[in-house]
Amino acid sequence: MEGDCLSCMKYLMFVFNFFIFLGGACLLGIGIWVMVDPTGFREIVAANPLLITGAYILLAMGGLLFLLGFLGCCGAVRENKCLLLFFFLFILIIFLAELSAAILAFIFRENLTREFFTKELTKHYQGNNDTDVFSATWNSVMITFGCCGVNGPEDFRFASVFRLLTLDSDEVPEACCRREPQTRDGVLLSREECLLGRDLFLNKQGCYTVILNTFETYVYLAGALAIGVLAIELFAMIFAMCLFRGI
């Protein structure tokens, strides 16, 4: 009877570790995509140091879970106590780190509000100055997503540095102008009319709404994936310790 229970625990341990392996592979894939994605998501992340740090943490956690899921599967199949203890301790560390990251994300959630981005844009944006990382990042985002400012073109009426650099001659930066196609290599429909603020030649929608709508599904998916990974890790630790004591 005890042998059957131990065998059942071993297979359950293997199954949960296989899911950890898959979860780690997914997180690793998302982290790599964020780092190399050519469509502009990396520029959005780079606009906030907190977000770029989160992307690197996601990449590191995905790699660790990928490795530990593999080790956990090996430990369960071979019934190796040393490997199981090593697996349990590292999964515990990762579990606590992920829990801490979730708490920090909740605490600093105000850094992702519309008001925060609007304040930063109006204070620091310098137009076509590509030597300024902040401005170059915003230009990439606006061109890639076909949007203008955080809330819309009206944001640039209050952008003090931008107004000063353009001597109040331009209503919006060139990055707000409509292109065909809407990519960095796309041809401007009419630069002169756009800079004068003519509606037909500039992107009217704010970037906050566009990006939120674009990635809303992915945010919920990532949240559900994170909760699932935490639950699987918890069960894997329980099974690992039970198997460890039973060997």
PDB file of C-alpha atoms in Angstrom:
ATOM      1  CA  MET A   1       0.000   0.000   0.000  1.00  0.00           C
ATOM      2  CA  GLU A   2       2.819   2.358   0.966  1.00  0.00           C
ATOM      3  CA  GLY A   3       4.627   1.474  -2.251  1.00  0.00           C
ATOM      4  CA  ASP A   4       1.530   2.339  -4.301  1.00  0.00           C
ATOM      5  CA  CYS A   5       1.184   5.653  -2.461  1.00  0.00           C
ATOM      6  CA  LEU A   6       4.853   6.449  -3.108  1.00  0.00           C
ATOM      7  CA  SER A   7       4.495   5.535  -6.778  1.00  0.00           C
ATOM      8  CA  CYS A   8       1.386   7.742  -7.082  1.00  0.00           C
ATOM      9  CA  MET A   9       3.235  10.612  -5.391  1.00  0.00           C
ATOM     10  CA  LYS A  10       6.154  10.157  -7.772  1.00  0.00           C
ATOM     11  CA  TYR A  11       3.953  10.425 -10.847  1.00  0.00           C
ATOM     12  CA  LEU A  12       2.061  13.397  -9.436  1.00  0.00           C
ATOM     13  CA  MET A  13       5.402  15.041  -8.739  1.00  0.00           C
ATOM     14  CA  PHE A  14       6.455  14.362 -12.332  1.00  0.00           C
ATOM     15  CA  VAL A  15       3.190  15.809 -13.738  1.00  0.00           C
ATOM     16  CA  PHE A  16       3.409  19.005 -11.672  1.00  0.00           C
ATOM     17  CA  ASN A  17       7.042  19.478 -12.588  1.00  0.00           C
ATOM     18  CA  PHE A  18       6.188  19.003 -16.227  1.00  0.00           C
ATOM     19  CA  PHE A  19       3.705  21.875 -15.901  1.00  0.00           C
ATOM     20  CA  ILE A  20       6.383  23.965 -14.169  1.00  0.00           C
ATOM     21  CA  PHE A  21       8.670  23.153 -17.094  1.00  0.00           C
ATOM     22  CA  LEU A  22       5.988  24.329 -19.549  1.00  0.00           C
ATOM     23  CA  GLY A  23       5.217  27.431 -17.442  1.00  0.00           C
ATOM     24  CA  GLY A  24       8.906  28.311 -17.347  1.00  0.00           C
ATOM     25  CA  ALA A  25       9.129  27.865 -21.110  1.00  0.00           C
ATOM     26  CA  CYS A  26       6.153  30.243 -21.577  1.00  0.00           C
ATOM     27  CA  LEU A  27       7.605  32.901 -19.265  1.00  0.00           C
ATOM     28  CA  LEU A  28      10.987  32.542 -20.950  1.00  0.00           C
ATOM     29  CA  GLY A  29       9.351  32.939 -24.360  1.00  0.00           C
ATOM     30  CA  ILE A  30       7.450  36.068 -23.256  1.00  0.00           C
ATOM     31  CA  GLY A  31      10.612  37.565 -21.742  1.00  0.00           C
ATOM     32  CA  ILE A  32      12.614  36.941 -24.924  1.00  0.00           C
ATOM     33  CA  TRP A  33       9.795  38.395 -27.039  1.00  0.00           C
ATOM     34  CA  VAL A  34       9.741  41.572 -24.932  1.00  0.00           C
ATOM     35  CA  MET A  35      13.512  41.965 -25.356  1.00  0.00           C
ATOM     36  CA  VAL A  36      13.672  41.388 -29.121  1.00  0.00           C
ATOM     37  CA  ASP A  37      10.157  42.290 -30.356  1.00  0.00           C
ATOM     38  CA  PRO A  38      10.473  44.655 -33.358  1.00  0.00           C
ATOM     39  CA  THR A  39       6.906  46.022 -33.184  1.00  0.00           C
ATOM     40  CA  GLY A  40       7.516  48.547 -30.433  1.00  0.00           C
ATOM     41  CA  PHE A  41       6.601  46.769 -27.193  1.00  0.00           C
ATOM     42  CA  ARG A  42      10.213  46.968 -26.045  1.00  0.00           C
ATOM     43  CA  GLU A  43      10.084  50.754 -26.430  1.00  0.00           C
ATOM     44  CA  ILE A  44       6.997  50.918 -24.218  1.00  0.00           C
ATOM     45  CA  VAL A  45       8.718  48.854 -21.548  1.00  0.00           C
ATOM     46  CA  ALA A  46      11.895  50.936 -21.813  1.00  0.00           C
ATOM     47  CA  ALA A  47       9.905  54.089 -21.012  1.00  0.00           C
ATOM     48  CA  ASN A  48       9.773  53.057 -17.354  1.00  0.00           C
ATOM     49  CA  PRO A  49      12.772  51.608 -15.437  1.00  0.00           C
ATOM     50  CA  LEU A  50      10.374  49.643 -13.226  1.00  0.00           C
ATOM     51  CA  LEU A  51       8.919  47.889 -16.273  1.00  0.00           C
ATOM     52  CA  ILE A  52      12.261  47.068 -17.880  1.00  0.00           C
ATOM     53  CA  THR A  53      13.400  45.583 -14.551  1.00  0.00           C
ATOM     54  CA  GLY A  54      10.208  43.520 -14.495  1.00  0.00           C
ATOM     55  CA  ALA A  55      10.937  42.239 -18.003  1.00  0.00           C
ATOM     56  CA  TYR A  56      14.406  41.056 -16.953  1.00  0.00           C
ATOM     57  CA  ILE A  57      12.949  39.419 -13.837  1.00  0.00           C
ATOM     58  CA  LEU A  58      10.388  37.646 -16.047  1.00  0.00           C
ATOM     59  CA  LEU A  59      13.204  36.390 -18.262  1.00  0.00           C
ATOM     60  CA  ALA A  60      15.248  35.164 -15.292  1.00  0.00           C
ATOM     61  CA  MET A  61      12.265  33.487 -13.602  1.00  0.00           C
ATOM     62  CA  GLY A  62      11.269  31.771 -16.834  1.00  0.00           C
ATOM     63  CA  GLY A  63      14.781  30.395 -17.278  1.00  0.00           C
ATOM     64  CA  LEU A  64      14.947  29.155 -13.677  1.00  0.00           C
ATOM     65  CA  LEU A  65      11.525  27.503 -13.812  1.00  0.00           C
ATOM     66  CA  PHE A  66      12.430  25.872 -17.117  1.00  0.00           C
ATOM     67  CA  LEU A  67      15.588  24.404 -15.553  1.00  0.00           C
ATOM     68  CA  LEU A  68      14.021  23.447 -12.227  1.00  0.00           C
ATOM     69  CA  GLY A  69      11.018  21.808 -13.884  1.00  0.00           C
ATOM     70  CA  PHE A  70      13.431  19.607 -15.771  1.00  0.00           C
ATOM     71  CA  LEU A  71      15.410  18.822 -12.593  1.00  0.00           C
ATOM     72  CA  GLY A  72      12.197  18.098 -10.674  1.00  0.00           C
ATOM     73  CA  CYS A  73      11.087  15.606 -13.325  1.00  0.00           C
ATOM     74  CA  CYS A  74      14.469  13.873 -13.126  1.00  0.00           C
ATOM     75  CA  GLY A  75      14.368  13.840  -9.312  1.00  0.00           C
ATOM     76  CA  ALA A  76      10.888  12.301  -9.288  1.00  0.00           C
ATOM     77  CA  VAL A  77      11.699   9.593 -11.834  1.00  0.00           C
ATOM     78  CA  ARG A  78      15.036   8.643 -10.227  1.00  0.00           C
ATOM     79  CA  GLU A  79      13.769   9.113  -6.630  1.00  0.00           C
ATOM     80  CA  ASN A  80      16.910  11.060  -5.779  1.00  0.00           C
ATOM     81  CA  LYS A  81      16.589  12.659  -2.294  1.00  0.00           C
ATOM     82  CA  CYS A  82      19.394  15.159  -2.843  1.00  0.00           C
ATOM     83  CA  LEU A  83      17.881  16.353  -6.121  1.00  0.00           C
ATOM     84  CA  LEU A  84      14.406  16.574  -4.550  1.00  0.00           C
ATOM     85  CA  LEU A  85      15.694  18.674  -1.628  1.00  0.00           C
ATOM     86  CA  PHE A  86      17.607  20.951  -4.002  1.00  0.00           C
ATOM     87  CA  PHE A  87      14.462  21.301  -6.104  1.00  0.00           C
ATOM     88  CA  PHE A  88      12.261  22.087  -3.073  1.00  0.00           C
ATOM     89  CA  LEU A  89      14.578  24.818  -1.746  1.00  0.00           C
ATOM     90  CA  PHE A  90      14.926  26.554  -5.095  1.00  0.00           C
ATOM     91  CA  ILE A  91      11.207  26.377  -5.860  1.00  0.00           C
ATOM     92  CA  LEU A  92      10.571  27.879  -2.404  1.00  0.00           C
ATOM     93  CA  ILE A  93      12.963  30.774  -3.165  1.00  0.00           C
ATOM     94  CA  ILE A  94      11.346  31.380  -6.565  1.00  0.00           C
ATOM     95  CA  PHE A  95       7.855  31.176  -5.054  1.00  0.00           C
ATOM     96  CA  LEU A  96       8.728  33.825  -2.442  1.00  0.00           C
ATOM     97  CA  ALA A  97      10.415  36.024  -5.079  1.00  0.00           C
ATOM     98  CA  GLU A  98       7.348  35.863  -7.346  1.00  0.00           C
ATOM     99  CA  LEU A  99       5.079  36.662  -4.410  1.00  0.00           C
ATOM    100  CA  SER A 100       7.279  39.669  -3.534  1.00  0.00           C
ATOM    101  CA  ALA A 101       7.230  40.835  -7.176  1.00  0.00           C
ATOM    102  CA  ALA A 102       3.412  40.646  -7.213  1.00  0.00           C
ATOM    103  CA  ILE A 103       3.211  42.712  -4.010  1.00  0.00           C
ATOM    104  CA  LEU A 104       5.655  45.308  -5.407  1.00  0.00           C
ATOM    105  CA  ALA A 105       3.680  45.485  -8.665  1.00  0.00           C
ATOM    106  CA  PHE A 106       0.537  46.196  -6.634  1.00  0.00           C
ATOM    107  CA  ILE A 107       2.284  48.860  -4.527  1.00  0.00           C
ATOM    108  CA  PHE A 108       3.787  50.666  -7.555  1.00  0.00           C
ATOM    109  CA  ARG A 109       0.712  50.315  -9.793  1.00  0.00           C
ATOM    110  CA  GLU A 110       0.224  54.116  -9.661  1.00  0.00           C
ATOM    111  CA  ASN A 111       3.318  54.419 -11.892  1.00  0.00           C
ATOM    112  CA  LEU A 112       1.255  52.977 -14.736  1.00  0.00           C
ATOM    113  CA  THR A 113      -1.621  55.449 -14.592  1.00  0.00           C
ATOM    114  CA  ARG A 114      -2.655  57.814 -17.387  1.00  0.00           C
ATOM    115  CA  GLU A 115      -1.827  60.795 -15.159  1.00  0.00           C
ATOM    116  CA  PHE A 116       1.721  59.566 -14.516  1.00  0.00           C
ATOM    117  CA  PHE A 117       2.546  59.158 -18.219  1.00  0.00           C
ATOM    118  CA  THR A 118       0.884  62.491 -19.084  1.00  0.00           C
ATOM    119  CA  LYS A 119       2.960  64.286 -16.460  1.00  0.00           C
ATOM    120  CA  GLU A 120       6.201  62.672 -17.668  1.00  0.00           C
ATOM    121  CA  LEU A 121       5.442  63.434 -21.330  1.00  0.00           C
ATOM    122  CA  THR A 122       4.607  67.105 -20.791  1.00  0.00           C
ATOM    123  CA  LYS A 123       7.658  67.590 -18.596  1.00  0.00           C
ATOM    124  CA  HIS A 124      10.397  65.746 -20.540  1.00  0.00           C
ATOM    125  CA  TYR A 125       9.390  65.307 -24.205  1.00  0.00           C
ATOM    126  CA  GLN A 126      11.787  67.059 -26.644  1.00  0.00           C
ATOM    127  CA  GLY A 127      10.262  66.346 -30.058  1.00  0.00           C
ATOM    128  CA  ASN A 128      12.545  64.908 -32.751  1.00  0.00           C
ATOM    129  CA  ASN A 129      15.618  64.914 -30.513  1.00  0.00           C
ATOM    130  CA  ASP A 130      16.632  61.252 -30.963  1.00  0.00           C
ATOM    131  CA  THR A 131      19.664  61.719 -28.709  1.00  0.00           C
ATOM    132  CA  ASP A 132      17.237  61.926 -25.794  1.00  0.00           C
ATOM    133  CA  VAL A 133      16.203  58.370 -24.847  1.00  0.00           C
ATOM    134  CA  PHE A 134      12.836  59.430 -23.424  1.00  0.00           C
ATOM    135  CA  SER A 135      11.838  61.375 -26.553  1.00  0.00           C
ATOM    136  CA  ALA A 136      13.146  58.700 -28.944  1.00  0.00           C
ATOM    137  CA  THR A 137      11.163  56.058 -27.057  1.00  0.00           C
ATOM    138  CA  TRP A 138       7.951  58.058 -27.264  1.00  0.00           C
ATOM    139  CA  ASN A 139       8.515  58.707 -30.964  1.00  0.00           C
ATOM    140  CA  SER A 140       8.891  54.968 -31.587  1.00  0.00           C
ATOM    141  CA  VAL A 141       5.719  54.215 -29.638  1.00  0.00           C
ATOM    142  CA  MET A 142       3.645  56.881 -31.440  1.00  0.00           C
ATOM    143  CA  ILE A 143       4.847  55.802 -34.892  1.00  0.00           C
ATOM    144  CA  THR A 144       4.430  52.085 -34.224  1.00  0.00           C
ATOM    145  CA  PHE A 145       0.921  52.308 -32.758  1.00  0.00           C
ATOM    146  CA  GLY A 146      -0.347  55.211 -34.860  1.00  0.00           C
ATOM    147  CA  CYS A 147      -1.181  57.319 -31.817  1.00  0.00           C
ATOM    148  CA  CYS A 148      -0.339  60.769 -30.462  1.00  0.00           C
ATOM    149  CA  GLY A 149       0.573  61.700 -26.899  1.00  0.00           C
ATOM    150  CA  VAL A 150      -0.925  59.970 -23.886  1.00  0.00           C
ATOM    151  CA  ASN A 151      -4.486  61.276 -24.247  1.00  0.00           C
ATOM    152  CA  GLY A 152      -4.255  62.811 -27.732  1.00  0.00           C
ATOM    153  CA  PRO A 153      -2.610  65.685 -29.656  1.00  0.00           C
ATOM    154  CA  GLU A 154      -3.752  68.188 -27.011  1.00  0.00           C
ATOM    155  CA  ASP A 155      -1.065  66.889 -24.633  1.00  0.00           C
ATOM    156  CA  PHE A 156       1.594  68.775 -26.605  1.00  0.00           C
ATOM    157  CA  ARG A 157      -0.034  72.137 -25.901  1.00  0.00           C
ATOM    158  CA  PHE A 158       1.284  71.760 -22.357  1.00  0.00           C
ATOM    159  CA  ALA A 159       4.642  70.130 -23.198  1.00  0.00           C
ATOM    160  CA  SER A 160       6.889  72.999 -22.066  1.00  0.00           C
ATOM    161  CA  VAL A 161      10.211  71.745 -23.482  1.00  0.00           C
ATOM    162  CA  PHE A 162       8.622  70.769 -26.820  1.00  0.00           C
ATOM    163  CA  ARG A 163       6.911  74.172 -27.145  1.00  0.00           C
ATOM    164  CA  LEU A 164      10.182  75.927 -26.354  1.00  0.00           C
ATOM    165  CA  LEU A 165      12.239  73.924 -28.862  1.00  0.00           C
ATOM    166  CA  THR A 166       9.725  74.407 -31.692  1.00  0.00           C
ATOM    167  CA  LEU A 167       9.136  78.081 -30.811  1.00  0.00           C
ATOM    168  CA  ASP A 168       5.380  77.320 -30.735  1.00  0.00           C
ATOM    169  CA  SER A 169       5.388  76.808 -34.515  1.00  0.00           C
ATOM    170  CA  ASP A 170       4.327  73.136 -34.405  1.00  0.00           C
ATOM    171  CA  GLU A 171       1.114  71.911 -32.819  1.00  0.00           C
ATOM    172  CA  VAL A 172       2.308  68.299 -32.669  1.00  0.00           C
ATOM    173  CA  PRO A 173       5.600  66.432 -33.237  1.00  0.00           C
ATOM    174  CA  GLU A 174       6.302  64.662 -36.517  1.00  0.00           C
ATOM    175  CA  ALA A 175       5.844  61.283 -34.825  1.00  0.00           C
ATOM    176  CA  CYS A 176       2.107  62.056 -34.551  1.00  0.00           C
ATOM    177  CA  CYS A 177       1.725  62.400 -38.327  1.00  0.00           C
ATOM    178  CA  ARG A 178      -0.176  59.759 -40.281  1.00  0.00           C
ATOM    179  CA  ARG A 179       1.935  57.551 -42.535  1.00  0.00           C
ATOM    180  CA  GLU A 180       1.235  55.098 -45.313  1.00  0.00           C
ATOM    181  CA  PRO A 181       1.892  52.450 -44.160  1.00  0.00           C
ATOM    182  CA  GLN A 182       1.910  53.315 -40.439  1.00  0.00           C
ATOM    183  CA  THR A 183       5.536  52.328 -39.809  1.00  0.00           C
ATOM    184  CA  ARG A 184       8.780  54.224 -39.311  1.00  0.00           C
ATOM    185  CA  ASP A 185       9.552  53.738 -43.027  1.00  0.00           C
ATOM    186  CA  GLY A 186       6.061  54.857 -44.073  1.00  0.00           C
ATOM    187  CA  VAL A 187       5.594  58.016 -46.156  1.00  0.00           C
ATOM    188  CA  LEU A 188       4.046  61.010 -44.358  1.00  0.00           C
ATOM    189  CA  LEU A 189       0.687  61.993 -45.873  1.00  0.00           C
ATOM    190  CA  SER A 190       1.501  65.668 -45.365  1.00  0.00           C
ATOM    191  CA  ARG A 191       4.115  66.796 -42.879  1.00  0.00           C
ATOM    192  CA  GLU A 192       3.248  70.496 -43.136  1.00  0.00           C
ATOM    193  CA  GLU A 193      -0.501  70.008 -42.652  1.00  0.00           C
ATOM    194  CA  CYS A 194       0.112  67.580 -39.803  1.00  0.00           C
ATOM    195  CA  LEU A 195       2.430  69.917 -37.870  1.00  0.00           C
ATOM    196  CA  LEU A 196      -0.255  72.592 -38.168  1.00  0.00           C
ATOM    197  CA  GLY A 197      -2.638  70.222 -36.383  1.00  0.00           C
ATOM    198  CA  ARG A 198      -4.937  69.336 -39.292  1.00  0.00           C
ATOM    199  CA  ASP A 199      -7.079  66.384 -38.227  1.00  0.00           C
ATOM    200  CA  LEU A 200      -6.932  64.504 -41.542  1.00  0.00           C
ATOM    201  CA  PHE A 201      -3.151  64.239 -41.435  1.00  0.00           C
ATOM    202  CA  LEU A 202      -2.418  63.306 -37.809  1.00  0.00           C
ATOM    203  CA  ASN A 203      -3.261  60.439 -35.488  1.00  0.00           C
ATOM    204  CA  LYS A 204      -5.917  61.676 -33.070  1.00  0.00           C
ATOM    205  CA  GLN A 205      -6.112  58.774 -30.635  1.00  0.00           C
ATOM    206  CA  GLY A 206      -3.977  58.826 -27.466  1.00  0.00           C
ATOM    207  CA  CYS A 207      -1.363  56.123 -26.957  1.00  0.00           C
ATOM    208  CA  TYR A 208      -2.609  55.136 -23.508  1.00  0.00           C
ATOM    209  CA  THR A 209      -5.953  53.907 -24.855  1.00  0.00           C
ATOM    210  CA  VAL A 210      -4.422  52.280 -27.947  1.00  0.00           C
ATOM    211  CA  ILE A 211      -1.795  50.361 -25.970  1.00  0.00           C
ATOM    212  CA  LEU A 212      -4.276  49.389 -23.251  1.00  0.00           C
ATOM    213  CA  ASN A 213      -6.679  47.981 -25.837  1.00  0.00           C
ATOM    214  CA  THR A 214      -3.861  46.220 -27.695  1.00  0.00           C
ATOM    215  CA  PHE A 215      -2.390  44.469 -24.670  1.00  0.00           C
ATOM    216  CA  GLU A 216      -5.438  44.101 -22.409  1.00  0.00           C
ATOM    217  CA  THR A 217      -5.925  40.458 -23.397  1.00  0.00           C
ATOM    218  CA  TYR A 218      -2.239  39.703 -22.892  1.00  0.00           C
ATOM    219  CA  VAL A 219      -2.249  41.322 -19.427  1.00  0.00           C
ATOM    220  CA  TYR A 220      -5.136  39.114 -18.251  1.00  0.00           C
ATOM    221  CA  LEU A 221      -3.482  36.094 -19.841  1.00  0.00           C
ATOM    222  CA  ALA A 222      -0.180  36.865 -18.100  1.00  0.00           C
ATOM    223  CA  GLY A 223      -1.999  37.328 -14.774  1.00  0.00           C
ATOM    224  CA  ALA A 224      -3.838  34.018 -15.128  1.00  0.00           C
ATOM    225  CA  LEU A 225      -0.580  32.311 -16.125  1.00  0.00           C
ATOM    226  CA  ALA A 226       1.212  33.762 -13.082  1.00  0.00           C
ATOM    227  CA  ILE A 227      -1.524  32.553 -10.693  1.00  0.00           C
ATOM    228  CA  GLY A 228      -1.450  29.135 -12.330  1.00  0.00           C
ATOM    229  CA  VAL A 229       2.345  28.905 -12.036  1.00  0.00           C
ATOM    230  CA  LEU A 230       2.227  29.886  -8.331  1.00  0.00           C
ATOM    231  CA  ALA A 231      -0.422  27.238  -7.617  1.00  0.00           C
ATOM    232  CA  ILE A 232       1.555  24.569  -9.480  1.00  0.00           C
ATOM    233  CA  GLU A 233       4.757  25.524  -7.639  1.00  0.00           C
ATOM    234  CA  LEU A 234       2.961  25.219  -4.295  1.00  0.00           C
ATOM    235  CA  PHE A 235       1.656  21.744  -5.085  1.00  0.00           C
ATOM    236  CA  ALA A 236       5.054  20.711  -6.487  1.00  0.00           C
ATOM    237  CA  MET A 237       6.742  21.696  -3.205  1.00  0.00           C
ATOM    238  CA  ILE A 238       4.204  19.657  -1.230  1.00  0.00           C
ATOM    239  CA  PHE A 239       4.671  16.601  -3.451  1.00  0.00           C
ATOM    240  CA  ALA A 240       8.466  17.006  -3.412  1.00  0.00           C
ATOM    241  CA  MET A 241       8.573  17.001   0.397  1.00  0.00           C
ATOM    242  CA  CYS A 242       6.149  14.064   0.655  1.00  0.00           C
ATOM    243  CA  LEU A 243       8.223  12.092  -1.855  1.00  0.00           C
ATOM    244  CA  PHE A 244      11.428  13.071  -0.059  1.00  0.00           C
ATOM    245  CA  ARG A 245      10.086  11.735   3.258  1.00  0.00           C
ATOM    246  CA  GLY A 246       8.707   8.608   1.630  1.00  0.00           C
ATOM    247  CA  ILE A 247      11.968   7.513  -0.043  1.00  0.00           C
TER     248      ILE A 247
END
